[in-house]
Amino acid sequence: MTRIASRVLAAALVFMLLPGLAFSSDGNSASNNAPANSANTAAPGAPAAPPAAVADPLLRLMVAQGLVTAEEVGKLAGVPSSELRDRLLLLLLTKNKTSLTAADLNALNGSATATSEAAPADATVSGLGQQTGPPQPPKTPPPSGPIPAIAPIRVMQVDPAKHEGFIPDIKIGKSINIKPYGFIKASAVYDTSSPYGNDFPLPGFIGDINTVDAMPEFHVKARFIRLGSNFEWLDTPKVVVTGKIEADFEGNFSRANNRNISSIRSNMFSFRVGYGRIDFRPSDTTSVFALFGQDWTPFASSTLPNLFETTGLGVGFGSLYERAPQFRAGLQHKFGGMSFAPEVAVVYPAFGNLPLNVADQLGYGERQGADSARPEVQGRLVFQFQADHAAGVAPAQIIASGMYGKRNVVVLASAIPAAFKAAFPTGLELESDRHGFTGEIQIPTRFMTVIAKYYNGTDLRFYFGGQLLTQFNDTTGLTGTATAPSIDGSSTVVLGNRAGVPVVASQFPGRSQGGFVNVGFPLSRIFNADPAGRNAGWAFYLHYGQDSVFARNVRRFGGGRNRSDVGAGTLQYKLNNFVTF
């Protein structure tokens, strides 16, 4: 077992720029339940008659005056009373081509309570515009209910997207809603050992303990900064079209004459996620979706740990995740208090084997997966239910995922050693398989939130597992061996003779297993802090992760490390919705 470098946190600060799109655990769209109002169609040029079922006199008056149609009022009939005011306001603003921000709506909600309390009992419609005294600023209601429990980090959506599922910050015409989000994060870290000079931990790279102070380093980082946006293209309530694009500054540092000296501050803005998604709801209990673009992979990415260091996020220490181009489809079906959500995807087959020639890597990234001429097939199955029915507790999830793919190594005829040219006059190709599975749990409760993952598979380098090892050549029984590079230079093929017959040594990936356990404690909720006070934002996380390769495979690789583990504790203080220490 290798020794892991310890890290001392000097300071960390995260600013939330804008809230992201939150998908409700209730998959039903309110407008789906709207009754038909075909009987209330008015004659051309005349105001539509209000539906007989509408009891609210204000709505009936608005229909009579032509401010809204009977059909639009009918669609509001199934909306809960707590949402009716906001939906009606958005409807009126949309009809008048007026935009409304989240801050505007919050201000209106805050002032509504004060207005209703101050209004006299005999106020009439004609007197609503009158007020006495100076204008009063809107009042924000104090937080109510218990402090929320710790919610798991969930980068993959389970519940279907809702029609008009968020209040947009930007509207384009009548059909496009946009909601930007992001955060700014800065950290200062002292690392007791970092011989490779990385600003994040890697397994096994501890260096020579006889060097001075084991090569400690100090880093101040701001390249965690992330920006993104959610989109919605409005259609019918049963068809919801959404999208997301997200990028950060975790890319490499520039090498250019105007950047070389100051490259430390010139890391690249790089693409993380970008996709379009279509949700269709044939019934109140079932929905289906299709997603196209780059997103988190169904295999292994559903459960992520809450760690302070997000550069690499536990690379080689049992986290296991990836983002990749894909076509994905799935469904969600609700029964009782549980939902069942299977998904399947065809994913770009990447293996993390980097071309020896940098120009090749810049041109196509890597090719051994693409050279297999088939996609990687992945899938996951999610059971979601409410384990703890206390207020402010997220649903629990039990997840299983799996994948299968192939890689293909191409050796050109010109690269075949002279002793084997007669046996392989046109070059050769060599295949190997990759497969894996995971079992994952996410159990939030009012007192603690437990998330855990176990994985097992072969050739998991691309998913940041398997100790980042690739493949080995099985040269057992071969004589007179010689080597040849693959077409991209990312691997070496061994040729030899077995019983006098020229053959190619088989390549096998290492088999690995690992996982992690991450436990979060909502300290402020446990100790009954005031939800409106400054002590409402304390939380503590404990984490342990491990990644290992089977010892028999490590011996075939020629020896070396076979396991790395990490333990971490993180104390967080959330000052408000925008700042966390």
Coordinates of C-alpha atoms in Angstrom, one line a residue:
M1 CA 0.0 0.0 0.0
T2 CA 1.4 3.4 -0.9
R3 CA 1.7 6.3 1.4
I4 CA -0.8 9.1 0.5
A5 CA 0.3 12.8 0.7
S6 CA -1.5 14.7 3.5
R7 CA -3.0 18.1 2.6
V8 CA -3.6 21.0 4.9
L9 CA -6.3 23.4 4.0
A10 CA -5.4 27.1 4.5
A11 CA -8.5 28.7 3.2
A12 CA -11.3 28.0 0.8
L13 CA -14.2 30.1 -0.4
V14 CA -17.0 29.3 -2.8
F15 CA -19.4 32.0 -4.3
M16 CA -22.6 30.7 -5.9
L17 CA -23.2 33.1 -8.8
L18 CA -26.7 32.0 -9.8
P19 CA -28.9 29.0 -8.7
G20 CA -28.9 26.1 -11.1
L21 CA -32.0 24.4 -12.4
A22 CA -33.6 22.3 -9.7
F23 CA -35.7 19.3 -10.9
S24 CA -38.6 18.6 -8.6
S25 CA -39.0 15.2 -7.1
D26 CA -42.6 15.4 -8.2
G27 CA -42.6 14.6 -11.9
N28 CA -46.1 15.7 -12.6
S29 CA -46.6 19.0 -14.5
A30 CA -49.5 21.0 -13.1
S31 CA -50.7 22.0 -16.5
N32 CA -51.1 18.3 -17.4
N33 CA -54.1 18.1 -15.2
A34 CA -55.9 21.1 -16.8
P35 CA -59.5 20.3 -17.8
A36 CA -60.7 20.9 -21.3
N37 CA -62.8 24.1 -21.8
S38 CA -64.0 23.7 -25.3
A39 CA -67.5 24.5 -24.3
N40 CA -66.5 28.0 -23.3
T41 CA -65.4 29.2 -26.7
A42 CA -66.6 32.8 -27.3
A43 CA -67.8 34.2 -30.5
P44 CA -65.3 36.1 -32.6
G45 CA -64.6 39.6 -31.4
A46 CA -66.4 39.0 -28.0
P47 CA -64.7 38.3 -24.7
A48 CA -64.7 34.6 -23.8
A49 CA -67.2 33.5 -21.2
P50 CA -65.5 32.4 -18.0
P51 CA -65.7 28.6 -17.2
A52 CA -68.5 27.8 -14.9
A53 CA -66.1 25.8 -12.7
V54 CA -64.0 28.9 -11.9
A55 CA -65.0 30.1 -8.5
D56 CA -62.4 32.9 -8.2
P57 CA -64.3 36.2 -9.0
L58 CA -61.0 37.9 -10.1
L59 CA -60.3 35.2 -12.7
R60 CA -63.9 35.4 -14.0
L61 CA -63.6 39.2 -14.2
M62 CA -60.3 38.9 -16.1
V63 CA -61.9 36.5 -18.7
A64 CA -64.9 38.8 -19.1
Q65 CA -62.6 41.8 -19.7
G66 CA -60.5 39.8 -22.3
L67 CA -57.3 39.9 -20.3
V68 CA -57.0 36.1 -20.4
T69 CA -58.9 33.5 -22.3
A70 CA -61.2 30.8 -20.9
E71 CA -58.7 28.1 -22.1
E72 CA -55.8 29.7 -20.2
V73 CA -57.9 29.9 -17.1
G74 CA -58.9 26.3 -17.5
K75 CA -55.2 25.4 -17.6
L76 CA -54.7 27.1 -14.3
A77 CA -57.5 25.1 -12.7
G78 CA -55.3 22.3 -11.6
V79 CA -52.5 24.5 -10.2
P80 CA -52.1 24.5 -6.4
S81 CA -53.2 27.7 -4.7
S82 CA -49.7 28.4 -3.5
E83 CA -48.5 28.5 -7.2
L84 CA -51.6 30.1 -8.8
R85 CA -50.5 33.7 -8.2
D86 CA -47.0 33.2 -9.8
R87 CA -48.4 31.3 -12.8
L88 CA -51.0 33.9 -13.4
L89 CA -48.5 36.7 -13.2
L90 CA -46.1 34.9 -15.6
L91 CA -49.0 34.4 -18.0
L92 CA -49.9 38.1 -18.1
L93 CA -46.3 39.2 -18.5
T94 CA -45.8 36.7 -21.4
K95 CA -48.9 37.9 -23.2
N96 CA -47.7 41.5 -22.9
K97 CA -44.1 40.5 -23.9
T98 CA -42.7 41.6 -20.6
S99 CA -39.8 39.8 -18.8
L100 CA -39.6 39.0 -15.1
T101 CA -36.5 37.9 -13.2
A102 CA -36.3 35.6 -10.2
A103 CA -35.4 38.6 -8.0
D104 CA -38.6 40.4 -9.2
L105 CA -40.8 37.5 -8.3
N106 CA -39.1 37.0 -4.9
A107 CA -39.7 40.7 -4.2
L108 CA -43.3 40.4 -5.2
N109 CA -43.7 37.3 -3.0
G110 CA -42.1 39.1 -0.1
S111 CA -44.3 42.1 -0.4
A112 CA -47.5 40.2 -0.8
T113 CA -47.7 39.2 2.8
A114 CA -47.2 42.8 4.0
T115 CA -49.7 44.1 1.5
S116 CA -52.4 41.6 2.6
E117 CA -51.8 42.4 6.3
A118 CA -52.0 46.1 5.8
A119 CA -55.1 46.2 3.5
P120 CA -58.3 47.1 5.3
A121 CA -61.1 44.6 5.3
D122 CA -63.4 46.9 3.1
A123 CA -60.7 47.5 0.4
T124 CA -62.2 47.5 -3.1
V125 CA -60.7 46.9 -6.5
S126 CA -60.8 50.6 -7.3
G127 CA -58.7 51.4 -4.3
L128 CA -55.9 48.9 -4.8
G129 CA -53.7 51.5 -6.4
Q130 CA -53.9 54.0 -3.5
Q131 CA -51.4 54.0 -0.6
T132 CA -50.4 56.4 2.1
G133 CA -46.8 57.2 3.4
P134 CA -43.5 56.5 1.6
P135 CA -43.0 53.3 -0.5
Q136 CA -41.9 50.4 1.6
P137 CA -39.1 48.0 0.5
P138 CA -40.2 44.4 -0.1
K139 CA -40.0 42.1 2.9
T140 CA -38.3 38.7 2.6
P141 CA -40.1 36.2 4.8
P142 CA -37.8 34.5 7.4
P143 CA -36.9 30.8 6.8
S144 CA -39.5 28.4 8.1
G145 CA -39.3 24.8 9.0
P146 CA -36.2 22.8 10.0
I147 CA -32.7 23.3 8.4
P148 CA -32.5 21.0 5.4
A149 CA -30.7 17.7 5.6
I150 CA -27.6 17.1 3.5
A151 CA -28.6 16.2 -0.1
P152 CA -26.4 13.9 -2.2
I153 CA -24.5 15.4 -5.2
R154 CA -26.6 14.2 -8.1
V155 CA -25.2 15.1 -11.6
M156 CA -27.6 12.8 -13.4
Q157 CA -31.3 13.5 -13.6
V158 CA -33.8 10.9 -12.5
D159 CA -37.2 12.8 -12.3
P160 CA -38.5 14.0 -15.7
A161 CA -38.1 17.6 -16.6
K162 CA -41.2 19.7 -15.9
H163 CA -42.9 22.1 -18.3
E164 CA -41.8 25.6 -17.3
G165 CA -39.8 23.9 -14.6
F166 CA -37.9 27.1 -13.7
I167 CA -38.4 30.8 -13.6
P168 CA -36.1 32.1 -16.4
D169 CA -33.5 34.9 -15.9
I170 CA -33.5 35.4 -19.7
K171 CA -36.3 35.0 -22.2
I172 CA -36.0 34.9 -26.0
G173 CA -39.3 35.4 -27.6
K174 CA -42.2 33.4 -26.3
S175 CA -40.6 29.9 -26.4
I176 CA -37.0 30.0 -25.1
N177 CA -36.2 30.2 -21.4
I178 CA -32.6 30.5 -20.1
K179 CA -31.2 30.3 -16.6
P180 CA -27.5 30.8 -16.1
Y181 CA -25.6 29.4 -13.1
G182 CA -22.1 28.9 -11.8
F183 CA -19.7 29.5 -9.0
I184 CA -16.4 31.0 -8.1
K185 CA -14.1 28.9 -5.9
A186 CA -10.6 29.7 -4.5
S187 CA -8.4 27.5 -2.4
A188 CA -5.0 27.6 -0.6
V189 CA -3.4 24.3 0.0
Y190 CA -0.1 23.0 1.6
D191 CA 0.8 19.5 0.4
T192 CA 3.4 17.6 2.3
S193 CA 4.5 15.6 -0.8
S194 CA 4.0 16.4 -4.5
P195 CA 7.0 15.3 -6.5
Y196 CA 5.2 15.5 -9.9
G197 CA 4.2 19.1 -9.2
N198 CA 0.5 18.5 -9.6
D199 CA -1.9 20.8 -7.9
F200 CA -4.1 17.8 -7.0
P201 CA -3.3 14.4 -5.4
L202 CA -2.5 11.4 -7.5
P203 CA -2.1 7.8 -6.3
G204 CA 1.4 6.3 -5.7
F205 CA 3.4 9.4 -6.8
I206 CA 4.9 10.1 -3.4
G207 CA 8.6 10.2 -4.4
D208 CA 11.7 9.4 -2.5
I209 CA 11.3 9.8 1.2
N210 CA 15.0 10.6 1.4
T211 CA 14.6 13.9 -0.5
V212 CA 14.4 17.1 1.5
D213 CA 11.0 17.3 3.2
A214 CA 9.6 14.8 0.7
M215 CA 9.1 17.6 -1.8
P216 CA 6.3 19.7 -0.2
E217 CA 4.3 22.3 -2.2
F218 CA 2.0 25.2 -1.7
H219 CA -0.7 26.2 -4.2
V220 CA -3.3 28.9 -4.5
K221 CA -6.0 28.0 -7.1
A222 CA -8.9 29.7 -8.7
R223 CA -9.3 27.4 -11.8
F224 CA -12.3 25.6 -10.2
I225 CA -14.5 28.5 -11.5
R226 CA -17.4 27.0 -13.4
L227 CA -20.1 28.5 -15.6
G228 CA -23.2 27.0 -17.2
S229 CA -26.8 27.5 -18.3
N230 CA -30.0 25.6 -18.4
F231 CA -32.4 26.0 -21.4
E232 CA -36.0 25.2 -22.1
W233 CA -37.8 25.3 -25.5
L234 CA -41.5 25.6 -24.7
D235 CA -43.8 23.0 -26.3
T236 CA -46.8 21.3 -25.0
P237 CA -47.0 20.2 -21.3
K238 CA -46.6 16.6 -22.3
V239 CA -43.4 17.3 -24.3
V240 CA -40.6 19.1 -22.5
V241 CA -37.4 20.1 -24.4
T242 CA -34.5 21.1 -22.2
G243 CA -30.7 21.5 -22.6
K244 CA -27.6 22.3 -20.7
I245 CA -24.1 23.6 -21.4
E246 CA -21.3 23.8 -18.8
A247 CA -17.6 24.7 -18.8
D248 CA -14.8 25.4 -16.3
F249 CA -11.2 26.6 -16.2
E250 CA -9.7 23.2 -15.3
G251 CA -8.0 22.9 -18.7
N252 CA -4.3 22.9 -19.3
F253 CA -2.0 25.9 -19.2
S254 CA -1.3 27.8 -22.5
R255 CA 2.1 27.7 -24.3
A256 CA 2.2 30.9 -26.4
N257 CA 4.6 33.8 -26.6
N258 CA 2.1 36.1 -25.0
R259 CA 1.4 33.6 -22.2
N260 CA 4.5 31.6 -21.5
I261 CA 5.8 33.8 -18.7
S262 CA 2.4 34.1 -17.0
S263 CA 1.0 30.7 -17.9
I264 CA 0.2 30.0 -14.2
R265 CA -2.8 32.3 -14.6
S266 CA -3.7 31.3 -18.1
N267 CA -5.4 27.9 -17.7
M268 CA -7.9 26.9 -20.4
F269 CA -11.6 27.4 -20.4
S270 CA -12.8 23.8 -21.2
F271 CA -16.0 22.1 -22.2
R272 CA -17.6 19.8 -19.5
V273 CA -21.2 19.1 -20.4
G274 CA -23.5 20.0 -23.3
Y275 CA -26.7 18.2 -24.4
G276 CA -30.3 18.4 -25.5
R277 CA -33.0 16.4 -23.9
I278 CA -36.6 15.5 -24.8
D279 CA -39.1 14.3 -22.1
F280 CA -42.5 12.9 -23.1
R281 CA -45.1 12.0 -20.5
P282 CA -47.7 9.6 -21.8
S283 CA -49.4 9.3 -18.4
D284 CA -49.2 10.7 -14.9
T285 CA -47.1 7.8 -13.7
T286 CA -44.8 7.2 -16.7
S287 CA -42.4 9.3 -18.6
V288 CA -39.7 8.6 -21.2
F289 CA -36.7 10.7 -22.4
A290 CA -34.0 10.8 -25.0
L291 CA -30.7 12.7 -24.5
F292 CA -28.1 13.6 -27.2
G293 CA -24.7 15.2 -26.5
Q294 CA -22.0 15.0 -23.8
D295 CA -23.1 14.2 -20.3
W296 CA -22.0 12.1 -17.3
T297 CA -21.8 8.4 -18.2
P298 CA -24.6 6.1 -17.0
F299 CA -21.8 3.7 -15.8
A300 CA -20.4 4.7 -12.5
S301 CA -21.2 8.5 -12.5
S302 CA -24.5 8.5 -10.6
T303 CA -22.8 8.8 -7.1
L304 CA -20.1 11.3 -6.4
P305 CA -18.4 12.1 -3.1
N306 CA -18.5 15.5 -1.5
L307 CA -14.7 16.4 -1.4
F308 CA -13.0 19.8 -1.1
E309 CA -10.6 19.0 -3.9
T310 CA -12.6 18.8 -7.1
T311 CA -9.7 18.9 -9.6
G312 CA -9.7 15.2 -10.5
L313 CA -12.2 14.5 -7.7
G314 CA -10.5 11.5 -6.2
V315 CA -8.7 10.3 -9.4
G316 CA -7.2 6.9 -8.6
F317 CA -8.8 6.8 -5.1
G318 CA -12.2 5.0 -5.8
S319 CA -14.5 7.8 -7.0
L320 CA -14.9 6.4 -10.6
Y321 CA -16.9 8.6 -13.0
E322 CA -16.6 10.2 -16.4
R323 CA -18.2 12.5 -18.9
A324 CA -18.4 11.4 -22.6
P325 CA -20.4 11.9 -25.9
Q326 CA -23.4 9.7 -25.9
F327 CA -27.0 9.0 -27.1
R328 CA -29.1 7.9 -24.0
A329 CA -32.7 6.9 -23.5
G330 CA -34.7 5.8 -20.6
L331 CA -38.0 5.9 -18.7
Q332 CA -39.3 6.5 -15.2
H333 CA -42.3 4.7 -13.8
K334 CA -43.9 5.6 -10.4
F335 CA -45.7 3.0 -8.3
G336 CA -46.7 3.5 -4.7
G337 CA -44.0 5.6 -3.0
M338 CA -41.2 4.5 -5.3
S339 CA -40.0 5.2 -8.8
F340 CA -38.2 2.8 -11.1
A341 CA -35.9 4.3 -13.8
P342 CA -33.9 2.2 -16.3
E343 CA -31.6 3.8 -18.9
V344 CA -29.4 2.6 -21.7
A345 CA -26.8 4.5 -23.8
V346 CA -24.4 4.2 -26.6
V347 CA -21.2 6.0 -25.6
Y348 CA -18.0 7.0 -27.3
P349 CA -15.6 4.1 -26.6
A350 CA -12.6 5.9 -25.0
F351 CA -9.8 4.2 -23.1
G352 CA -7.4 7.0 -22.0
N353 CA -4.5 5.7 -24.0
L354 CA -2.7 8.9 -25.2
P355 CA -1.0 9.1 -28.6
L356 CA 2.7 9.4 -28.4
N357 CA 2.7 12.1 -31.0
V358 CA 1.2 15.3 -29.5
A359 CA -0.1 16.4 -32.9
D360 CA -2.1 13.2 -33.1
Q361 CA -3.6 13.9 -29.7
L362 CA -4.5 17.4 -30.7
G363 CA -6.1 16.0 -33.9
Y364 CA -8.3 13.3 -32.6
G365 CA -7.6 12.8 -28.9
E366 CA -7.3 9.0 -29.0
R367 CA -8.3 6.3 -31.4
Q368 CA -8.0 2.8 -30.0
G369 CA -11.7 2.9 -28.9
A370 CA -12.9 4.3 -32.2
D371 CA -10.8 1.8 -34.1
S372 CA -13.0 -1.0 -32.7
A373 CA -15.8 0.4 -35.0
R374 CA -18.5 -0.1 -32.4
P375 CA -19.9 2.0 -29.5
E376 CA -19.6 1.2 -25.9
V377 CA -22.9 0.1 -24.4
Q378 CA -23.8 1.4 -20.9
G379 CA -26.9 1.3 -18.7
R380 CA -28.1 2.0 -15.2
L381 CA -31.1 1.2 -13.1
V382 CA -32.3 3.6 -10.4
F383 CA -34.8 2.9 -7.6
Q384 CA -35.9 6.1 -5.8
F385 CA -37.9 6.3 -2.6
Q386 CA -38.3 8.4 0.5
A387 CA -36.3 6.7 3.3
D388 CA -36.9 9.5 5.8
H389 CA -40.2 11.4 5.6
A390 CA -39.0 14.3 7.8
A391 CA -39.1 17.7 6.3
G392 CA -36.2 18.8 4.2
V393 CA -34.8 15.3 3.4
A394 CA -34.1 14.4 -0.2
P395 CA -35.3 11.0 -1.6
A396 CA -33.0 8.0 -1.3
Q397 CA -31.6 6.1 -4.3
I398 CA -30.3 2.6 -5.0
I399 CA -28.4 2.3 -8.3
A400 CA -26.8 -0.4 -10.4
S401 CA -24.8 0.3 -13.5
G402 CA -22.8 -1.6 -16.1
M403 CA -20.9 -1.3 -19.4
Y404 CA -19.2 -3.3 -22.1
G405 CA -16.8 -2.1 -24.8
K406 CA -13.9 -3.0 -27.0
R407 CA -10.6 -1.5 -28.1
N408 CA -8.6 -2.2 -31.2
V409 CA -4.9 -1.8 -31.7
V410 CA -3.7 -1.2 -35.3
V411 CA -0.1 -1.8 -36.3
L412 CA 0.9 -0.7 -39.8
A413 CA 2.8 -3.0 -42.2
S414 CA 5.7 -0.5 -42.1
A415 CA 6.1 -0.9 -38.3
I416 CA 6.3 -4.7 -38.4
P417 CA 9.8 -5.9 -37.4
A418 CA 11.8 -7.4 -40.3
A419 CA 11.8 -11.0 -38.7
F420 CA 7.9 -11.0 -38.9
K421 CA 7.2 -9.2 -42.1
A422 CA 6.6 -12.4 -44.0
A423 CA 4.0 -13.5 -41.4
F424 CA 2.3 -10.1 -41.2
P425 CA 2.8 -8.5 -44.6
T426 CA -0.2 -6.1 -44.3
G427 CA 0.2 -5.3 -40.6
L428 CA -2.0 -6.6 -37.8
E429 CA -4.9 -5.7 -35.5
L430 CA -5.3 -6.8 -31.8
E431 CA -8.5 -6.5 -29.7
S432 CA -9.3 -6.5 -26.0
D433 CA -12.5 -6.2 -24.0
R434 CA -13.6 -3.9 -21.3
H435 CA -16.5 -4.4 -18.9
G436 CA -17.5 -3.3 -15.4
F437 CA -20.4 -2.9 -13.0
T438 CA -21.2 -0.8 -9.9
G439 CA -23.6 -0.9 -7.0
E440 CA -24.4 2.4 -5.4
I441 CA -26.5 3.8 -2.5
Q442 CA -27.6 7.3 -1.5
I443 CA -29.5 7.4 1.8
P444 CA -30.3 10.9 3.1
T445 CA -31.8 11.1 6.6
R446 CA -32.5 14.0 9.0
F447 CA -29.3 13.1 11.0
M448 CA -26.8 12.0 8.4
T449 CA -26.5 11.3 4.7
V450 CA -24.7 8.1 3.6
I451 CA -23.5 7.6 0.0
A452 CA -21.4 4.7 -1.1
K453 CA -20.2 3.0 -4.3
Y454 CA -18.5 -0.3 -5.1
Y455 CA -17.2 -1.1 -8.6
N456 CA -15.5 -4.0 -10.3
G457 CA -14.2 -4.2 -13.9
T458 CA -11.4 -4.3 -16.4
D459 CA -9.5 -1.5 -18.2
L460 CA -10.9 1.3 -16.0
R461 CA -8.2 3.9 -16.7
F462 CA -10.6 6.1 -18.6
Y463 CA -12.9 6.2 -15.6
F464 CA -10.0 7.1 -13.3
G465 CA -9.8 3.7 -11.7
G466 CA -7.5 0.6 -12.0
Q467 CA -4.6 2.6 -10.6
L468 CA -4.6 4.3 -14.0
L469 CA -2.9 1.3 -15.6
T470 CA -3.6 0.3 -19.2
Q471 CA -2.9 -3.2 -20.7
F472 CA -0.1 -5.7 -20.5
N473 CA 1.3 -8.2 -23.2
D474 CA 1.0 -11.8 -22.3
T475 CA 4.4 -13.1 -23.5
T476 CA 4.2 -16.5 -21.8
G477 CA 5.8 -19.2 -23.9
L478 CA 7.1 -16.8 -26.6
T479 CA 10.6 -16.9 -28.0
G480 CA 12.5 -14.5 -30.2
T481 CA 10.2 -11.6 -29.3
A482 CA 10.2 -8.2 -31.0
T483 CA 8.1 -5.1 -30.5
A484 CA 6.1 -2.9 -32.8
P485 CA 4.3 0.4 -32.0
S486 CA 0.6 0.9 -32.6
I487 CA -0.5 3.4 -35.3
D488 CA -0.9 6.2 -32.8
G489 CA 2.1 5.2 -30.7
S490 CA 0.0 4.9 -27.5
S491 CA 0.8 1.2 -27.0
T492 CA 3.4 -1.5 -27.9
V493 CA 2.6 -4.9 -29.4
V494 CA 4.9 -7.9 -28.8
L495 CA 5.5 -10.5 -31.6
G496 CA 7.2 -13.8 -31.0
N497 CA 7.4 -17.5 -31.9
R498 CA 5.4 -20.2 -30.2
A499 CA 6.4 -23.7 -31.3
G500 CA 8.1 -22.1 -34.3
V501 CA 5.0 -20.3 -35.4
P502 CA 5.0 -16.4 -35.5
V503 CA 2.2 -15.1 -33.3
V504 CA 1.1 -11.8 -31.6
A505 CA 1.1 -11.7 -27.8
S506 CA -2.4 -11.2 -26.4
Q507 CA -3.1 -8.0 -24.5
F508 CA -5.0 -8.0 -21.3
P509 CA -6.3 -5.1 -19.2
G510 CA -5.9 -5.1 -15.5
R511 CA -8.9 -6.1 -13.4
S512 CA -9.7 -3.7 -10.6
Q513 CA -12.1 -3.0 -7.8
G514 CA -12.8 -0.2 -5.3
G515 CA -15.2 2.4 -4.1
F516 CA -15.9 4.9 -1.4
V517 CA -18.1 5.7 1.6
N518 CA -19.0 9.4 2.2
V519 CA -21.0 10.4 5.3
G520 CA -22.4 14.0 5.7
F521 CA -23.6 15.4 9.1
P522 CA -25.9 18.4 9.1
L523 CA -24.5 19.8 12.3
S524 CA -26.8 22.8 12.5
R525 CA -29.9 20.7 12.1
I526 CA -28.6 18.1 14.7
F527 CA -28.0 20.8 17.3
N528 CA -31.3 22.6 16.5
A529 CA -29.8 25.9 15.3
D530 CA -32.1 28.7 14.4
P531 CA -32.9 28.4 10.6
A532 CA -32.8 32.2 10.3
G533 CA -29.6 32.6 12.4
R534 CA -25.9 32.6 11.4
N535 CA -25.3 29.1 12.8
A536 CA -27.7 27.5 10.3
G537 CA -25.0 26.5 7.8
W538 CA -22.6 24.1 9.5
A539 CA -22.0 20.6 8.0
F540 CA -19.2 18.0 8.4
Y541 CA -18.2 15.2 5.9
L542 CA -16.2 12.0 6.5
H543 CA -14.8 10.2 3.5
Y544 CA -12.8 7.0 2.7
G545 CA -12.0 5.7 -0.8
Q546 CA -9.9 3.0 -2.3
D547 CA -8.9 1.7 -5.7
S548 CA -6.9 -1.5 -6.3
V549 CA -5.7 -3.8 -9.1
F550 CA -5.6 -7.6 -8.6
A551 CA -2.1 -8.6 -7.5
R552 CA -1.8 -11.2 -10.2
N553 CA -2.3 -8.5 -12.8
V554 CA 0.2 -6.1 -11.2
R555 CA 2.8 -8.9 -11.4
R556 CA 2.1 -9.2 -15.1
F557 CA 2.6 -5.4 -15.5
G558 CA 6.1 -5.9 -14.1
G559 CA 5.3 -5.0 -10.5
G560 CA 4.5 -1.8 -8.7
R561 CA 1.7 -0.4 -6.7
N562 CA -1.6 -2.3 -6.5
R563 CA -3.7 -0.1 -4.2
S564 CA -4.2 3.5 -3.1
D565 CA -6.6 4.8 -0.6
V566 CA -7.5 8.2 0.8
G567 CA -9.2 9.5 4.0
A568 CA -10.7 13.0 4.3
G569 CA -12.6 15.1 6.6
T570 CA -14.3 18.4 5.5
L571 CA -16.0 21.0 7.7
Q572 CA -18.2 23.5 5.7
Y573 CA -19.9 26.7 6.8
K574 CA -22.5 28.1 4.5
L575 CA -22.8 31.8 5.2
N576 CA -25.8 32.2 2.9
N577 CA -27.1 31.0 -0.4
F578 CA -24.1 32.6 -2.2
V579 CA -21.0 32.0 0.0
T580 CA -19.6 28.9 1.6
F581 CA -16.4 28.5 3.6

